[in-house]
Amino acid sequence: MVFGQVVIGPPGSGKTTYCNGMSQFLQLIGRKVAVINMDPANDMLPYECAVNIEELIKLSDVMMEHSLGPNGGLVYCMDYLEKNIDWLQSKLKPLLKDHYLLFDFPGQVELFFLHSNAKRLIEKLVKKLNLRLTAVHLIDSHLCSDPGKYISALLLSLSTMLHLELPHINVLSKIDLIESYGKLAFNLDFYTDVQDLSYLQHHLDQDPRSAKYRCDFV
């Protein structure tokens, strides 16, 4: 039985940095770890890759050959990887004996709450290789400074959790930078524990960006 993490989250939330830091931490405590780059557009990797999807398919090649944008290209790449899952399995099998696995996925959020190719890919790996995986969903902590964006992040996290059907951990990333975005309306525990969201109503009403969507019922 092999354990690992499926690291997901919006672009710029710090997935690759997290995988790099987590791999260093695991190595320091004596664990063997393998990082698998699942992002066909990520060619600036700070960690040593055990498996790199770019050996199979590159987003830039797909965009050029099929005249696709980056979003459509990523969907195509995930479909292609799913159809060629034997390639990924063969790369992973030598690692299954004693490695902890970190899957560094791309940041296109639609892949994890709307499209099913990434979900099917993970399900096949779990079934065929007897993996025990947990989804680690990174959200940039600066969203806590904006009530509307924070609620949107909660909805995204919930949709992703329900769609993937994996054990799920939400992580606020870049927490060391949160004070640079201004003072939070509540203590950090309010946001990490997802306490009574009705307390955010007043702050939403004061936000000119969200006020235009408010409906008053009589």
Short mmCIF file of C-alpha atoms in Angstrom, two decimals:
data_model
loop_
_atom_site.label_atom_id
_atom_site.label_comp_id
_atom_site.label_asym_id
_atom_site.label_seq_id
_atom_site.Cartn_x
_atom_site.Cartn_y
_atom_site.Cartn_z
CA MET A 1 0.00 0.00 0.00
CA VAL A 2 1.42 3.36 -1.09
CA PHE A 3 0.45 6.76 0.29
CA GLY A 4 0.61 10.16 -1.33
CA GLN A 5 -0.89 13.59 -1.96
CA VAL A 6 -2.74 15.04 -4.94
CA VAL A 7 -1.69 18.71 -4.76
CA ILE A 8 -4.20 21.01 -6.46
CA GLY A 9 -5.33 24.62 -6.35
CA PRO A 10 -5.75 27.75 -8.49
CA PRO A 11 -2.82 29.15 -10.50
CA GLY A 12 -0.29 30.91 -8.33
CA SER A 13 -1.49 29.33 -5.08
CA GLY A 14 1.92 27.75 -4.47
CA LYS A 15 1.50 24.10 -5.46
CA THR A 16 5.02 23.63 -6.84
CA THR A 17 6.56 25.50 -3.90
CA TYR A 18 4.53 23.31 -1.53
CA CYS A 19 5.70 20.12 -3.26
CA ASN A 20 9.30 21.32 -3.09
CA GLY A 21 9.04 22.13 0.61
CA MET A 22 7.13 18.96 1.48
CA SER A 23 9.65 16.79 -0.36
CA GLN A 24 12.53 18.43 1.55
CA PHE A 25 10.71 17.94 4.86
CA LEU A 26 10.00 14.26 4.19
CA GLN A 27 13.61 13.65 3.22
CA LEU A 28 14.82 15.32 6.41
CA ILE A 29 12.72 12.95 8.56
CA GLY A 30 14.03 9.94 6.67
CA ARG A 31 11.18 9.27 4.24
CA LYS A 32 11.77 8.42 0.61
CA VAL A 33 9.68 10.75 -1.54
CA ALA A 34 8.96 11.05 -5.24
CA VAL A 35 7.49 14.19 -6.83
CA ILE A 36 5.47 13.63 -10.00
CA ASN A 37 4.98 16.69 -12.20
CA MET A 38 1.52 16.43 -13.74
CA ASP A 39 1.60 19.93 -15.26
CA PRO A 40 2.55 19.87 -18.97
CA ALA A 41 3.22 23.62 -18.84
CA ASN A 42 5.48 23.68 -15.78
CA ASP A 43 9.03 23.67 -17.12
CA MET A 44 10.58 25.65 -14.21
CA LEU A 45 10.70 23.01 -11.50
CA PRO A 46 12.62 23.71 -8.26
CA TYR A 47 12.59 20.04 -7.29
CA GLU A 48 14.03 16.89 -8.82
CA CYS A 49 11.28 15.14 -10.75
CA ALA A 50 10.81 11.39 -10.39
CA VAL A 51 8.23 11.46 -13.20
CA ASN A 52 7.56 14.36 -15.55
CA ILE A 53 4.48 14.45 -17.80
CA GLU A 54 6.42 16.69 -20.21
CA GLU A 55 8.28 13.56 -21.31
CA LEU A 56 4.93 12.39 -22.70
CA ILE A 57 3.21 15.60 -23.78
CA LYS A 58 3.86 19.35 -23.62
CA LEU A 59 1.21 22.06 -23.51
CA SER A 60 3.12 24.29 -25.93
CA ASP A 61 3.18 21.50 -28.55
CA VAL A 62 -0.54 20.83 -28.10
CA MET A 63 -1.44 24.51 -28.45
CA MET A 64 0.60 24.85 -31.62
CA GLU A 65 -0.53 21.61 -33.25
CA HIS A 66 -4.23 21.89 -32.44
CA SER A 67 -4.63 25.71 -32.32
CA LEU A 68 -5.87 25.58 -28.73
CA GLY A 69 -5.62 28.10 -25.94
CA PRO A 70 -3.98 27.20 -22.61
CA ASN A 71 -7.23 26.04 -20.98
CA GLY A 72 -8.31 23.85 -23.87
CA GLY A 73 -4.76 22.61 -24.22
CA LEU A 74 -4.63 21.47 -20.60
CA VAL A 75 -7.92 19.58 -20.97
CA TYR A 76 -6.47 17.88 -24.06
CA CYS A 77 -3.29 16.97 -22.15
CA MET A 78 -5.26 15.39 -19.30
CA ASP A 79 -7.34 13.42 -21.82
CA TYR A 80 -4.18 12.29 -23.56
CA LEU A 81 -2.58 11.24 -20.28
CA GLU A 82 -5.70 9.30 -19.29
CA LYS A 83 -5.63 7.43 -22.61
CA ASN A 84 -1.91 6.71 -22.10
CA ILE A 85 -2.12 5.84 -18.41
CA ASP A 86 0.03 2.76 -19.02
CA TRP A 87 2.97 5.14 -19.56
CA LEU A 88 2.38 6.75 -16.15
CA GLN A 89 1.88 3.40 -14.44
CA SER A 90 5.17 2.08 -15.80
CA LYS A 91 6.97 5.17 -14.49
CA LEU A 92 5.36 4.87 -11.05
CA LYS A 93 5.82 1.13 -10.46
CA PRO A 94 9.53 1.33 -9.51
CA LEU A 95 8.58 3.89 -6.83
CA LEU A 96 5.81 1.90 -5.19
CA LYS A 97 7.96 -0.18 -2.90
CA ASP A 98 9.13 2.51 -0.51
CA HIS A 99 8.32 6.03 -1.74
CA TYR A 100 5.77 8.59 -0.62
CA LEU A 101 4.21 10.22 -3.71
CA LEU A 102 3.51 13.91 -4.36
CA PHE A 103 1.47 14.64 -7.50
CA ASP A 104 1.94 18.27 -8.60
CA PHE A 105 -1.12 19.00 -10.76
CA PRO A 106 -1.76 22.04 -13.01
CA GLY A 107 -3.68 25.02 -11.69
CA GLN A 108 -6.66 24.97 -14.04
CA VAL A 109 -9.44 24.59 -11.46
CA GLU A 110 -11.99 23.34 -14.03
CA LEU A 111 -10.06 20.09 -14.22
CA PHE A 112 -11.04 19.25 -10.65
CA PHE A 113 -14.64 20.37 -10.26
CA LEU A 114 -16.03 20.42 -13.80
CA HIS A 115 -14.22 18.02 -16.13
CA SER A 116 -13.91 14.33 -15.28
CA ASN A 117 -10.61 13.39 -16.96
CA ALA A 118 -8.39 14.21 -13.96
CA LYS A 119 -10.82 12.42 -11.64
CA ARG A 120 -10.86 9.30 -13.82
CA LEU A 121 -7.06 9.39 -14.06
CA ILE A 122 -6.71 9.48 -10.26
CA GLU A 123 -9.32 6.75 -9.81
CA LYS A 124 -7.46 4.45 -12.22
CA LEU A 125 -4.16 5.01 -10.43
CA VAL A 126 -5.78 4.32 -7.05
CA LYS A 127 -7.38 1.12 -8.31
CA LYS A 128 -4.55 -0.30 -10.42
CA LEU A 129 -1.62 0.63 -8.18
CA ASN A 130 -3.39 0.34 -4.80
CA LEU A 131 -2.64 3.94 -3.86
CA ARG A 132 -4.00 5.79 -0.83
CA LEU A 133 -4.19 9.43 -1.85
CA THR A 134 -5.31 12.63 -0.14
CA ALA A 135 -6.21 15.81 -2.01
CA VAL A 136 -4.33 18.84 -0.67
CA HIS A 137 -6.14 21.92 -1.96
CA LEU A 138 -4.11 25.14 -1.73
CA ILE A 139 -5.84 28.52 -1.54
CA ASP A 140 -3.91 31.79 -1.45
CA SER A 141 -4.42 33.27 2.02
CA HIS A 142 -4.81 36.80 0.63
CA LEU A 143 -8.38 35.81 -0.31
CA CYS A 144 -9.24 36.04 3.40
CA SER A 145 -8.89 39.82 3.13
CA ASP A 146 -11.80 39.97 0.68
CA PRO A 147 -15.08 38.41 1.95
CA GLY A 148 -16.43 37.83 -1.55
CA LYS A 149 -13.30 36.07 -2.75
CA TYR A 150 -13.09 34.06 0.48
CA ILE A 151 -16.62 32.73 0.01
CA SER A 152 -15.82 31.94 -3.63
CA ALA A 153 -12.75 29.99 -2.47
CA LEU A 154 -14.94 28.02 -0.03
CA LEU A 155 -17.37 27.12 -2.79
CA LEU A 156 -14.50 26.07 -5.06
CA SER A 157 -13.01 23.90 -2.32
CA LEU A 158 -16.37 22.26 -1.59
CA SER A 159 -17.08 21.60 -5.28
CA THR A 160 -13.62 20.10 -5.76
CA MET A 161 -13.96 17.87 -2.69
CA LEU A 162 -17.33 16.52 -3.82
CA HIS A 163 -16.13 16.00 -7.38
CA LEU A 164 -12.87 14.18 -6.64
CA GLU A 165 -14.27 12.05 -3.80
CA LEU A 166 -10.91 11.85 -2.03
CA PRO A 167 -9.93 12.63 1.57
CA HIS A 168 -9.52 16.39 1.37
CA ILE A 169 -7.41 18.97 3.21
CA ASN A 170 -7.66 22.70 2.52
CA VAL A 171 -4.46 24.69 3.06
CA LEU A 172 -4.12 28.47 3.21
CA SER A 173 -0.85 29.14 1.43
CA LYS A 174 1.50 32.16 1.64
CA ILE A 175 0.32 32.82 5.19
CA ASP A 176 3.51 34.79 5.87
CA LEU A 177 2.31 37.45 3.41
CA ILE A 178 -1.25 37.80 4.66
CA GLU A 179 -0.60 40.98 6.68
CA SER A 180 0.61 42.77 3.56
CA TYR A 181 -2.94 42.67 2.17
CA GLY A 182 -4.43 44.60 5.08
CA LYS A 183 -6.04 43.80 8.39
CA LEU A 184 -8.45 40.88 8.45
CA ALA A 185 -12.00 41.48 9.61
CA PHE A 186 -11.70 38.58 12.09
CA ASN A 187 -9.03 36.44 13.70
CA LEU A 188 -7.34 33.89 11.47
CA ASP A 189 -9.21 31.07 13.28
CA PHE A 190 -12.45 32.37 11.81
CA TYR A 191 -11.17 31.65 8.30
CA THR A 192 -9.37 28.37 8.98
CA ASP A 193 -12.31 26.89 10.91
CA VAL A 194 -14.91 28.35 8.48
CA GLN A 195 -17.06 29.69 11.28
CA ASP A 196 -20.47 31.39 10.96
CA LEU A 197 -20.33 33.09 7.55
CA SER A 198 -23.25 35.35 8.41
CA TYR A 199 -20.71 37.55 10.21
CA LEU A 200 -19.31 38.42 6.79
CA GLN A 201 -22.63 39.86 5.60
CA HIS A 202 -21.90 43.36 6.87
CA HIS A 203 -18.50 43.40 5.15
CA LEU A 204 -20.03 42.13 1.91
CA ASP A 205 -22.59 44.94 2.04
CA GLN A 206 -19.79 47.49 2.41
CA ASP A 207 -17.88 46.13 -0.58
CA PRO A 208 -18.82 48.14 -3.71
CA ARG A 209 -17.85 45.19 -5.94
CA SER A 210 -20.35 42.82 -4.34
CA ALA A 211 -23.03 45.40 -3.42
CA LYS A 212 -24.24 45.60 -7.01
CA TYR A 213 -25.22 41.93 -6.87
CA ARG A 214 -27.26 42.32 -3.68
CA CYS A 215 -30.99 41.66 -3.92
CA ASP A 216 -33.36 43.10 -1.33
CA PHE A 217 -36.55 41.10 -0.81
CA VAL A 218 -39.68 42.63 0.70
#
